[in-house]
PDB file of C-alpha atoms in Angstrom:
ATOM      1  CA  MET A1371      -0.535   0.199  -0.398  1.00 50.00           C
ATOM      2  CA  ASN A1372       1.528   3.318  -0.728  1.00 54.00           C
ATOM      3  CA  GLY A1373      -0.889   4.861   2.175  1.00 53.00           C
ATOM      4  CA  SER A1374      -2.640   7.083   0.356  1.00 54.00           C
ATOM      5  CA  GLN A1375      -6.645   7.777   1.712  1.00 56.00           C
ATOM      6  CA  PRO A1376      -8.505   7.185  -1.416  1.00 55.00           C
ATOM      7  CA  ARG A1377     -10.817  10.712  -2.003  1.00 58.00           C
ATOM      8  CA  ALA A1378     -13.750  11.696  -0.704  1.00 55.00           C
ATOM      9  CA  ALA A1379     -17.216  11.102  -3.640  1.00 57.00           C
ATOM     10  CA  LEU A1380     -17.927  14.557  -4.913  1.00 56.00           C
ATOM     11  CA  PRO A1381     -21.266  14.956  -4.231  1.00 64.00           C
ATOM     12  CA  ARG A1382     -24.216  13.977  -7.263  1.00 70.00           C
ATOM     13  CA  ARG A1383     -24.944  17.766  -8.590  1.00 73.00           C
ATOM     14  CA  THR A1384     -29.038  17.631  -8.776  1.00 76.00           C
ATOM     15  CA  GLY A1385     -31.670  19.342 -10.631  1.00 73.00           C
ATOM     16  CA  GLY A1386     -32.223  21.186  -8.199  1.00 78.00           C
ATOM     17  CA  TYR A1387     -28.401  22.420  -8.425  1.00 81.00           C
ATOM     18  CA  TRP A1388     -28.650  23.027 -12.103  1.00 85.00           C
ATOM     19  CA  LEU A1389     -31.980  25.291 -12.190  1.00 88.00           C
ATOM     20  CA  GLN A1390     -30.117  27.656  -9.104  1.00 89.00           C
ATOM     21  CA  LEU A1391     -27.942  28.069 -11.031  1.00 87.00           C
ATOM     22  CA  THR A1392     -28.754  28.307 -14.068  1.00 90.00           C
ATOM     23  CA  LEU A1393     -31.326  30.903 -11.990  1.00 92.00           C
ATOM     24  CA  THR A1394     -28.495  33.126 -10.769  1.00 92.00           C
ATOM     25  CA  LEU A1395     -26.531  33.653 -14.032  1.00 92.00           C
ATOM     26  CA  ALA A1396     -29.973  34.441 -15.517  1.00 92.00           C
ATOM     27  CA  VAL A1397     -30.752  37.380 -12.908  1.00 91.00           C
ATOM     28  CA  CYS A1398     -25.935  37.919 -13.193  1.00 89.00           C
ATOM     29  CA  VAL A1399     -26.979  38.744 -16.585  1.00 89.00           C
ATOM     30  CA  PHE A1400     -30.174  40.327 -16.035  1.00 90.00           C
ATOM     31  CA  MET A1401     -28.335  43.224 -14.301  1.00 86.00           C
ATOM     32  CA  THR A1402     -24.896  43.265 -16.047  1.00 85.00           C
ATOM     33  CA  VAL A1403     -26.442  43.627 -19.592  1.00 87.00           C
ATOM     34  CA  PRO A1404     -28.162  47.305 -18.704  1.00 84.00           C
ATOM     35  CA  VAL A1405     -24.443  47.945 -17.350  1.00 82.00           C
ATOM     36  CA  VAL A1406     -22.614  46.954 -20.460  1.00 85.00           C
ATOM     37  CA  LEU A1407     -24.265  48.597 -22.730  1.00 83.00           C
ATOM     38  CA  SER A1408     -24.594  51.977 -20.805  1.00 80.00           C
ATOM     39  CA  VAL A1409     -20.816  51.537 -21.196  1.00 82.00           C
ATOM     40  CA  LEU A1410     -20.467  50.744 -24.790  1.00 84.00           C
ATOM     41  CA  ALA A1411     -22.971  53.975 -25.532  1.00 82.00           C
ATOM     42  CA  GLY A1412     -20.025  56.090 -23.947  1.00 83.00           C
ATOM     43  CA  LEU A1413     -17.990  54.962 -25.829  1.00 84.00           C
ATOM     44  CA  THR A1414     -19.388  54.649 -29.469  1.00 85.00           C
ATOM     45  CA  ASN A1415     -19.268  57.374 -32.347  1.00 83.00           C
ATOM     46  CA  ASN A1416     -23.582  57.219 -32.841  1.00 80.00           C
ATOM     47  CA  ILE A1417     -25.067  55.239 -30.591  1.00 77.00           C
ATOM     48  CA  PHE A1418     -27.689  55.216 -33.096  1.00 76.00           C
ATOM     49  CA  VAL A1419     -25.377  53.701 -35.701  1.00 76.00           C
ATOM     50  CA  GLY A1420     -23.618  51.186 -32.494  1.00 74.00           C
ATOM     51  CA  LEU A1421     -20.204  50.036 -33.140  1.00 77.00           C
ATOM     52  CA  SER A1422     -19.931  49.901 -36.299  1.00 77.00           C
ATOM     53  CA  SER A1423     -19.724  54.059 -35.812  1.00 79.00           C
ATOM     54  CA  GLY A1424     -16.447  53.664 -33.573  1.00 80.00           C
ATOM     55  CA  LEU A1425     -14.745  54.210 -31.075  1.00 83.00           C
ATOM     56  CA  THR A1426     -14.089  57.139 -29.093  1.00 84.00           C
ATOM     57  CA  VAL A1427     -13.358  58.588 -25.807  1.00 84.00           C
ATOM     58  CA  ARG A1428     -13.729  61.609 -26.441  1.00 84.00           C
ATOM     59  CA  TRP A1429     -17.406  61.641 -24.976  1.00 84.00           C
ATOM     60  CA  LEU A1430     -16.051  61.020 -21.682  1.00 86.00           C
ATOM     61  CA  ALA A1431     -12.982  63.925 -22.433  1.00 85.00           C
ATOM     62  CA  GLU A1432     -16.151  65.947 -22.487  1.00 84.00           C
ATOM     63  CA  VAL A1433     -17.714  64.819 -19.258  1.00 83.00           C
ATOM     64  CA  TRP A1434     -14.509  65.785 -18.056  1.00 85.00           C
ATOM     65  CA  SER A1435     -14.387  69.232 -19.222  1.00 83.00           C
ATOM     66  CA  LEU A1436     -17.714  70.016 -18.225  1.00 81.00           C
ATOM     67  CA  TYR A1437     -19.208  67.508 -14.672  1.00 81.00           C
ATOM     68  CA  ARG A1438     -15.925  67.592 -13.077  1.00 83.00           C
ATOM     69  CA  ASN A1439     -16.711  69.265 -10.187  1.00 87.00           C
ATOM     70  CA  THR A1440     -18.941  67.515 -10.067  1.00 85.00           C
ATOM     71  CA  ILE A1441     -16.810  64.521  -8.495  1.00 84.00           C
ATOM     72  CA  PHE A1442     -14.422  66.040  -6.911  1.00 88.00           C
ATOM     73  CA  LEU A1443     -18.002  67.463  -5.093  1.00 91.00           C
ATOM     74  CA  SER A1444     -19.677  63.963  -4.728  1.00 89.00           C
ATOM     75  CA  LEU A1445     -16.233  62.385  -3.385  1.00 88.00           C
ATOM     76  CA  GLY A1446     -15.611  65.602  -0.682  1.00 91.00           C
ATOM     77  CA  ILE A1447     -18.947  65.114   0.354  1.00 93.00           C
ATOM     78  CA  ALA A1448     -18.984  60.959   0.578  1.00 91.00           C
ATOM     79  CA  LEU A1449     -15.820  61.824   2.818  1.00 92.00           C
ATOM     80  CA  ALA A1450     -17.887  64.228   4.731  1.00 95.00           C
ATOM     81  CA  CYS A1451     -20.735  62.327   5.315  1.00 94.00           C
ATOM     82  CA  LEU A1452     -18.466  58.498   6.863  1.00 93.00           C
ATOM     83  CA  ALA A1453     -16.510  61.769   9.259  1.00 95.00           C
ATOM     84  CA  CYS A1454     -20.082  62.822  10.145  1.00 94.00           C
ATOM     85  CA  THR A1455     -21.276  59.090  10.678  1.00 94.00           C
ATOM     86  CA  LEU A1456     -18.913  58.262  12.660  1.00 93.00           C
ATOM     87  CA  VAL A1457     -18.713  60.857  14.970  1.00 93.00           C
ATOM     88  CA  LEU A1458     -22.534  61.165  15.874  1.00 93.00           C
ATOM     89  CA  GLY A1459     -22.824  56.301  14.710  1.00 90.00           C
ATOM     90  CA  VAL A1460     -20.359  54.783  16.926  1.00 90.00           C
ATOM     91  CA  PRO A1461     -21.143  56.502  20.322  1.00 90.00           C
ATOM     92  CA  ALA A1462     -24.831  56.014  19.553  1.00 89.00           C
ATOM     93  CA  ALA A1463     -24.763  52.405  18.949  1.00 89.00           C
ATOM     94  CA  TYR A1464     -22.823  52.170  21.584  1.00 87.00           C
ATOM     95  CA  TYR A1465     -25.001  53.950  23.969  1.00 86.00           C
ATOM     96  CA  MET A1466     -27.779  51.826  22.590  1.00 86.00           C
ATOM     97  CA  ALA A1467     -26.196  48.623  23.436  1.00 84.00           C
ATOM     98  CA  VAL A1468     -25.163  49.131  26.933  1.00 82.00           C
ATOM     99  CA  ARG A1469     -28.145  50.594  28.105  1.00 81.00           C
ATOM    100  CA  ARG A1470     -31.228  48.400  26.061  1.00 78.00           C
ATOM    101  CA  ASN A1471     -34.460  50.387  27.530  1.00 79.00           C
ATOM    102  CA  ARG A1472     -37.238  51.687  26.136  1.00 82.00           C
ATOM    103  CA  LEU A1473     -35.306  54.395  25.098  1.00 83.00           C
ATOM    104  CA  THR A1474     -32.881  53.241  23.404  1.00 79.00           C
ATOM    105  CA  ARG A1475     -35.827  51.882  21.193  1.00 82.00           C
ATOM    106  CA  VAL A1476     -37.986  54.144  20.583  1.00 83.00           C
ATOM    107  CA  ILE A1477     -34.215  56.494  19.973  1.00 82.00           C
ATOM    108  CA  GLU A1478     -33.276  53.004  17.689  1.00 80.00           C
ATOM    109  CA  GLU A1479     -36.778  53.411  15.748  1.00 81.00           C
ATOM    110  CA  LEU A1480     -36.121  57.511  14.737  1.00 83.00           C
ATOM    111  CA  LEU A1481     -33.568  56.629  13.326  1.00 83.00           C
ATOM    112  CA  MET A1482     -34.625  54.717  11.048  1.00 82.00           C
ATOM    113  CA  LEU A1483     -37.530  57.567  10.043  1.00 81.00           C
ATOM    114  CA  PRO A1484     -35.663  59.174   7.201  1.00 81.00           C
ATOM    115  CA  VAL A1485     -34.508  55.890   6.138  1.00 81.00           C
ATOM    116  CA  ALA A1486     -38.272  55.325   5.302  1.00 82.00           C
ATOM    117  CA  LEU A1487     -39.229  58.918   4.347  1.00 81.00           C
ATOM    118  CA  PRO A1488     -39.040  59.709   0.486  1.00 83.00           C
ATOM    119  CA  GLY A1489     -35.991  61.003   0.135  1.00 83.00           C
ATOM    120  CA  LEU A1490     -37.799  64.345  -1.406  1.00 84.00           C
ATOM    121  CA  ALA A1491     -40.173  64.532   1.455  1.00 86.00           C
ATOM    122  CA  THR A1492     -36.766  64.824   3.748  1.00 86.00           C
ATOM    123  CA  ALA A1493     -35.096  67.332   1.639  1.00 87.00           C
ATOM    124  CA  LEU A1494     -38.311  69.501   1.132  1.00 88.00           C
ATOM    125  CA  GLY A1495     -38.233  69.328   5.376  1.00 88.00           C
ATOM    126  CA  LEU A1496     -34.499  70.365   5.272  1.00 88.00           C
ATOM    127  CA  ILE A1497     -35.830  73.902   3.109  1.00 89.00           C
ATOM    128  CA  LEU A1498     -38.163  74.454   5.013  1.00 88.00           C
ATOM    129  CA  LEU A1499     -36.104  74.700   8.693  1.00 86.00           C
ATOM    130  CA  TYR A1500     -33.185  75.130   7.286  1.00 85.00           C
ATOM    131  CA  GLY A1501     -34.161  77.202   3.833  1.00 80.00           C
ATOM    132  CA  GLY A1502     -34.044  80.760   5.138  1.00 81.00           C
ATOM    133  CA  TRP A1503     -30.610  80.331   6.148  1.00 86.00           C
ATOM    134  CA  GLN A1504     -28.848  81.866   3.151  1.00 83.00           C
ATOM    135  CA  GLY A1505     -25.010  80.699   3.424  1.00 85.00           C
ATOM    136  CA  LEU A1506     -26.292  77.698   4.694  1.00 87.00           C
ATOM    137  CA  ARG A1507     -28.565  76.756   1.492  1.00 85.00           C
ATOM    138  CA  THR A1508     -26.503  77.652  -1.019  1.00 85.00           C
ATOM    139  CA  SER A1509     -23.404  75.347   0.692  1.00 89.00           C
ATOM    140  CA  TRP A1510     -21.799  71.902  -0.004  1.00 91.00           C
ATOM    141  CA  MET A1511     -23.161  71.845   3.510  1.00 92.00           C
ATOM    142  CA  PHE A1512     -26.724  71.074   3.320  1.00 91.00           C
ATOM    143  CA  ILE A1513     -26.417  69.154   0.731  1.00 92.00           C
ATOM    144  CA  LEU A1514     -24.376  67.318   3.574  1.00 93.00           C
ATOM    145  CA  ILE A1515     -26.795  67.649   6.310  1.00 92.00           C
ATOM    146  CA  GLY A1516     -29.382  65.310   4.523  1.00 91.00           C
ATOM    147  CA  HIS A1517     -26.689  63.288   3.548  1.00 93.00           C
ATOM    148  CA  VAL A1518     -26.140  62.197   7.437  1.00 93.00           C
ATOM    149  CA  LEU A1519     -30.171  62.465   8.379  1.00 91.00           C
ATOM    150  CA  PHE A1520     -30.351  59.524   4.784  1.00 92.00           C
ATOM    151  CA  THR A1521     -26.593  57.317   6.327  1.00 92.00           C
ATOM    152  CA  LEU A1522     -26.907  57.286  10.555  1.00 92.00           C
ATOM    153  CA  PRO A1523     -29.608  54.977   9.897  1.00 91.00           C
ATOM    154  CA  PHE A1524     -26.820  52.495   7.919  1.00 91.00           C
ATOM    155  CA  MET A1525     -23.863  52.958  10.324  1.00 92.00           C
ATOM    156  CA  VAL A1526     -25.336  52.463  13.591  1.00 91.00           C
ATOM    157  CA  ARG A1527     -27.720  49.843  12.565  1.00 89.00           C
ATOM    158  CA  ALA A1528     -24.298  47.768  11.241  1.00 89.00           C
ATOM    159  CA  VAL A1529     -21.901  48.596  14.694  1.00 90.00           C
ATOM    160  CA  LEU A1530     -25.364  47.655  17.367  1.00 88.00           C
ATOM    161  CA  ALA A1531     -25.659  44.842  15.513  1.00 87.00           C
ATOM    162  CA  ILE A1532     -21.918  43.843  16.474  1.00 87.00           C
ATOM    163  CA  LEU A1533     -22.053  45.122  20.149  1.00 85.00           C
ATOM    164  CA  SER A1534     -25.337  43.140  20.449  1.00 83.00           C
ATOM    165  CA  ALA A1535     -23.781  39.973  19.404  1.00 83.00           C
ATOM    166  CA  ILE A1536     -20.682  40.218  21.775  1.00 81.00           C
ATOM    167  CA  ASP A1537     -20.719  40.965  26.354  1.00 77.00           C
ATOM    168  CA  ILE A1538     -19.459  44.109  25.516  1.00 78.00           C
ATOM    169  CA  HIS A1539     -21.318  44.632  29.312  1.00 79.00           C
ATOM    170  CA  THR A1540     -18.937  41.934  30.998  1.00 81.00           C
ATOM    171  CA  LEU A1541     -15.723  43.250  28.455  1.00 81.00           C
ATOM    172  CA  GLU A1542     -16.291  46.124  29.921  1.00 79.00           C
ATOM    173  CA  ASP A1543     -16.350  45.707  33.700  1.00 81.00           C
ATOM    174  CA  ALA A1544     -12.777  43.345  33.395  1.00 84.00           C
ATOM    175  CA  ALA A1545     -12.018  46.574  31.940  1.00 82.00           C
ATOM    176  CA  ALA A1546     -12.968  48.647  34.687  1.00 83.00           C
ATOM    177  CA  SER A1547     -11.585  45.897  36.978  1.00 83.00           C
ATOM    178  CA  LEU A1548      -7.875  46.964  35.564  1.00 81.00           C
ATOM    179  CA  GLY A1549      -8.578  50.680  36.399  1.00 81.00           C
ATOM    180  CA  ALA A1550      -9.258  52.061  33.175  1.00 80.00           C
ATOM    181  CA  THR A1551     -11.738  54.821  32.696  1.00 81.00           C
ATOM    182  CA  ARG A1552     -15.126  54.978  30.620  1.00 80.00           C
ATOM    183  CA  MET A1553     -13.010  56.641  27.301  1.00 83.00           C
ATOM    184  CA  GLN A1554     -10.357  54.793  28.229  1.00 83.00           C
ATOM    185  CA  ARG A1555     -12.741  52.022  27.820  1.00 83.00           C
ATOM    186  CA  PHE A1556     -14.666  53.038  24.362  1.00 82.00           C
ATOM    187  CA  PHE A1557     -10.980  53.338  23.367  1.00 84.00           C
ATOM    188  CA  THR A1558      -8.763  50.530  23.823  1.00 83.00           C
ATOM    189  CA  VAL A1559     -12.879  47.656  23.664  1.00 83.00           C
ATOM    190  CA  VAL A1560     -15.054  48.840  22.532  1.00 83.00           C
ATOM    191  CA  LEU A1561     -13.613  50.644  19.220  1.00 84.00           C
ATOM    192  CA  PRO A1562     -11.572  47.016  18.685  1.00 84.00           C
ATOM    193  CA  ASN A1563     -14.873  45.022  18.977  1.00 83.00           C
ATOM    194  CA  CYS A1564     -16.352  46.009  16.300  1.00 84.00           C
ATOM    195  CA  ARG A1565     -13.935  46.769  14.685  1.00 85.00           C
ATOM    196  CA  GLN A1566     -15.520  45.146  11.485  1.00 84.00           C
ATOM    197  CA  GLY A1567     -19.413  46.806  11.760  1.00 86.00           C
ATOM    198  CA  ILE A1568     -17.841  50.194  11.714  1.00 88.00           C
ATOM    199  CA  LEU A1569     -15.830  49.299   8.236  1.00 86.00           C
ATOM    200  CA  ALA A1570     -18.932  47.417   6.720  1.00 85.00           C
ATOM    201  CA  GLY A1571     -21.551  50.513   8.605  1.00 89.00           C
ATOM    202  CA  ALA A1572     -18.500  52.634   6.988  1.00 88.00           C
ATOM    203  CA  LEU A1573     -18.915  51.288   3.150  1.00 86.00           C
ATOM    204  CA  MET A1574     -22.676  51.373   3.201  1.00 87.00           C
ATOM    205  CA  VAL A1575     -22.116  55.097   3.800  1.00 91.00           C
ATOM    206  CA  VAL A1576     -19.736  55.562   1.240  1.00 89.00           C
ATOM    207  CA  THR A1577     -21.711  54.078  -1.023  1.00 86.00           C
ATOM    208  CA  LEU A1578     -24.935  55.469  -0.278  1.00 89.00           C
ATOM    209  CA  SER A1579     -23.793  58.913  -0.196  1.00 90.00           C
ATOM    210  CA  VAL A1580     -22.223  58.906  -4.054  1.00 87.00           C
ATOM    211  CA  GLY A1581     -24.787  58.060  -5.674  1.00 84.00           C
ATOM    212  CA  GLU A1582     -27.658  59.603  -3.010  1.00 87.00           C
ATOM    213  CA  PHE A1583     -30.601  61.273  -6.153  1.00 87.00           C
ATOM    214  CA  ASN A1584     -33.211  62.373  -4.783  1.00 86.00           C
ATOM    215  CA  LEU A1585     -32.565  63.854  -1.288  1.00 88.00           C
ATOM    216  CA  THR A1586     -29.963  65.517  -3.472  1.00 89.00           C
ATOM    217  CA  TRP A1587     -32.205  67.181  -6.378  1.00 88.00           C
ATOM    218  CA  MET A1588     -34.015  69.355  -3.817  1.00 87.00           C
ATOM    219  CA  LEU A1589     -31.174  71.140  -1.970  1.00 89.00           C
ATOM    220  CA  HIS A1590     -28.369  71.289  -4.804  1.00 87.00           C
ATOM    221  CA  THR A1591     -27.842  74.403  -6.077  1.00 85.00           C
ATOM    222  CA  PRO A1592     -26.581  75.224 -10.480  1.00 82.00           C
ATOM    223  CA  THR A1593     -22.826  75.466  -7.668  1.00 84.00           C
ATOM    224  CA  THR A1594     -23.652  72.477  -5.276  1.00 87.00           C
ATOM    225  CA  GLN A1595     -24.164  69.504  -8.440  1.00 86.00           C
ATOM    226  CA  THR A1596     -22.893  65.784  -7.449  1.00 88.00           C
ATOM    227  CA  LEU A1597     -22.611  63.446  -9.208  1.00 84.00           C
ATOM    228  CA  PRO A1598     -25.947  61.776  -9.629  1.00 85.00           C
ATOM    229  CA  VAL A1599     -27.396  65.467 -10.032  1.00 86.00           C
ATOM    230  CA  GLY A1600     -24.253  66.294 -12.623  1.00 82.00           C
ATOM    231  CA  LEU A1601     -25.337  62.429 -15.054  1.00 80.00           C
ATOM    232  CA  ALA A1602     -29.588  63.567 -14.475  1.00 83.00           C
ATOM    233  CA  ASP A1603     -28.557  66.568 -15.955  1.00 81.00           C
ATOM    234  CA  SER A1604     -26.225  65.271 -18.888  1.00 78.00           C
ATOM    235  CA  TYR A1605     -28.883  62.592 -19.506  1.00 77.00           C
ATOM    236  CA  ALA A1606     -31.884  65.500 -20.216  1.00 76.00           C
ATOM    237  CA  SER A1607     -29.976  68.686 -21.924  1.00 72.00           C
ATOM    238  CA  MET A1608     -26.760  65.683 -23.076  1.00 70.00           C
ATOM    239  CA  ARG A1609     -26.679  63.676 -26.729  1.00 76.00           C
ATOM    240  CA  LEU A1610     -27.049  60.482 -25.235  1.00 79.00           C
ATOM    241  CA  GLU A1611     -23.033  59.310 -25.421  1.00 81.00           C
ATOM    242  CA  ILE A1612     -22.327  62.364 -22.796  1.00 82.00           C
ATOM    243  CA  GLY A1613     -24.619  60.230 -20.467  1.00 79.00           C
ATOM    244  CA  SER A1614     -23.517  56.435 -20.702  1.00 83.00           C
ATOM    245  CA  ALA A1615     -20.201  58.675 -20.886  1.00 84.00           C
ATOM    246  CA  TYR A1616     -20.545  60.060 -17.366  1.00 82.00           C
ATOM    247  CA  THR A1617     -21.678  55.956 -15.633  1.00 82.00           C
ATOM    248  CA  ILE A1618     -18.451  55.490 -16.797  1.00 85.00           C
ATOM    249  CA  VAL A1619     -16.654  58.372 -15.174  1.00 82.00           C
ATOM    250  CA  PHE A1620     -19.254  57.476 -11.769  1.00 80.00           C
ATOM    251  CA  PHE A1621     -17.941  52.942 -12.193  1.00 81.00           C
ATOM    252  CA  VAL A1622     -14.370  54.580 -12.641  1.00 81.00           C
ATOM    253  CA  MET A1623     -14.795  56.485  -9.369  1.00 77.00           C
ATOM    254  CA  ILE A1624     -16.530  54.445  -7.116  1.00 77.00           C
ATOM    255  CA  ILE A1625     -15.654  51.078  -7.837  1.00 80.00           C
ATOM    256  CA  PRO A1626     -12.286  50.804  -6.686  1.00 80.00           C
ATOM    257  CA  LEU A1627     -13.555  53.050  -3.006  1.00 75.00           C
ATOM    258  CA  LEU A1628     -15.441  49.632  -3.091  1.00 75.00           C
ATOM    259  CA  VAL A1629     -13.053  47.057  -3.928  1.00 80.00           C
ATOM    260  CA  PHE A1630     -10.641  48.976  -1.419  1.00 78.00           C
ATOM    261  CA  MET A1631     -13.007  48.901   1.367  1.00 72.00           C
ATOM    262  CA  GLN A1632     -14.317  45.015   0.782  1.00 73.00           C
ATOM    263  CA  VAL A1633     -10.318  44.399   1.867  1.00 78.00           C
ATOM    264  CA  LEU A1634     -10.525  46.010   4.613  1.00 72.00           C
ATOM    265  CA  SER A1635     -12.733  44.377   5.624  1.00 68.00           C
ATOM    266  CA  ALA A1636     -11.668  41.413   4.722  1.00 72.00           C
ATOM    267  CA  LEU A1637      -8.222  41.612   6.475  1.00 72.00           C
ATOM    268  CA  GLY A1638     -10.049  42.440   9.042  1.00 64.00           C
ATOM    269  CA  ALA A1639     -12.457  39.830   9.347  1.00 64.00           C
ATOM    270  CA  ARG A1640      -8.909  37.512   9.107  1.00 67.00           C
ATOM    271  CA  THR A1641      -7.192  39.129  11.339  1.00 63.00           C
ATOM    272  CA  ARG A1642      -9.852  38.200  13.521  1.00 60.00           C
ATOM    273  CA  ARG A1643     -10.451  34.821  12.375  1.00 62.00           C
ATOM    274  CA  HIS A1644      -6.293  34.033  13.546  1.00 57.00           C
ATOM    275  CA  ALA A1645      -6.300  36.286  16.426  1.00 53.00           C
ATOM    276  CA  PRO A1646      -7.616  33.128  19.256  1.00 53.00           C
ATOM    277  CA  ARG A1647      -4.791  31.103  17.268  1.00 53.00           C
ATOM    278  CA  ALA A1648      -2.112  33.137  17.612  1.00 47.00           C
ATOM    279  CA  GLN A1649      -3.236  33.873  21.461  1.00 50.00           C
ATOM    280  CA  ALA A1650      -4.164  29.858  21.705  1.00 52.00           C
ATOM    281  CA  ALA A1651      -0.430  28.682  20.665  1.00 48.00           C
ATOM    282  CA  HIS A1652       1.056  31.113  22.903  1.00 43.00           C
ATOM    283  CA  ASP A1653      -0.343  30.473  25.917  1.00 50.00           C
ATOM    284  CA  ASP A1654       0.317  26.967  24.738  1.00 51.00           C
ATOM    285  CA  ALA A1655       3.699  28.248  24.373  1.00 44.00           C
ATOM    286  CA  THR A1656       4.069  29.655  27.127  1.00 45.00           C
ATOM    287  CA  THR A1657       3.014  26.445  29.500  1.00 52.00           C
ATOM    288  CA  ALA A1658       5.558  24.116  28.111  1.00 46.00           C
ATOM    289  CA  LEU A1659       8.420  26.867  29.302  1.00 45.00           C
ATOM    290  CA  PRO A1660       9.532  26.261  32.447  1.00 49.00           C
ATOM    291  CA  HIS A1661       7.733  22.269  32.093  1.00 47.00           C
ATOM    292  CA  SER A1662      10.982  22.182  29.733  1.00 43.00           C
ATOM    293  CA  ALA A1663      13.343  23.971  32.174  1.00 43.00           C
ATOM    294  CA  ASP A1664      12.860  21.789  34.788  1.00 48.00           C
ATOM    295  CA  THR A1665      12.809  19.439  32.420  1.00 42.00           C
ATOM    296  CA  ARG A1666      16.139  20.249  31.377  1.00 43.00           C
ATOM    297  CA  HIS A1667      17.388  20.598  34.794  1.00 44.00           C
ATOM    298  CA  ALA A1668      15.856  17.960  36.860  1.00 41.00           C
TER     299      ALA A1668
END
């Protein structure tokens, strides 16, 4: 015998497997074909003639010359929105996780109202409340306020889900017994343990802020157009090829950002997965060292 073990038999693929695979592929095709056609339209000389008219990048150059300010403004608002939701959402989720009572449940439901309401209704309320402040109304800060209201629940829910899954009270009591203050416990115990929730919330906040249209359409001014508003304007007032080229710019901007944040999330999950193993190996080695020394001494 050569000592090799028999290979496990592969599970038989039934009709249900092929049905699920077919349905999944059909959904993927249904979602990606319009995107592919839009990209091709932005690279075609004349969309009505088709690819036979030749490929070009002049529509991309025209979009860059006309709408590049909207791209930078969208990125700036998304990053500012992320900073605001981190400062507001993480402490709020921590408070609601530590003090689970009727009041925190009411606060949690109130935070979800901007998501449940149409974006136009939320924007109208902001205009009625702050529209008289001319300096704010014509500033990008006005759009930022609306984006924070819309995205804050996603950050709170993501962090709260992680904090609810761990025994945060025991961890805090252990840190307090070692003399850690409340601020020290928050930064050295709470934040490291909810890192995955923060990354997941950050991914949702940035993508939702960059792509938000309904609320932004009501809050923007001619000098504060964001990327989705510029995209709608290009489709309404320009050639179809320019609108499609604008879509390409949107993809080029958002896809690397999504990939980067997904990599960060995967690295964080891998670190959490390997940390207990490394700690266990360290504990075993520490336990074995005195025993080995005693044996050598004997």
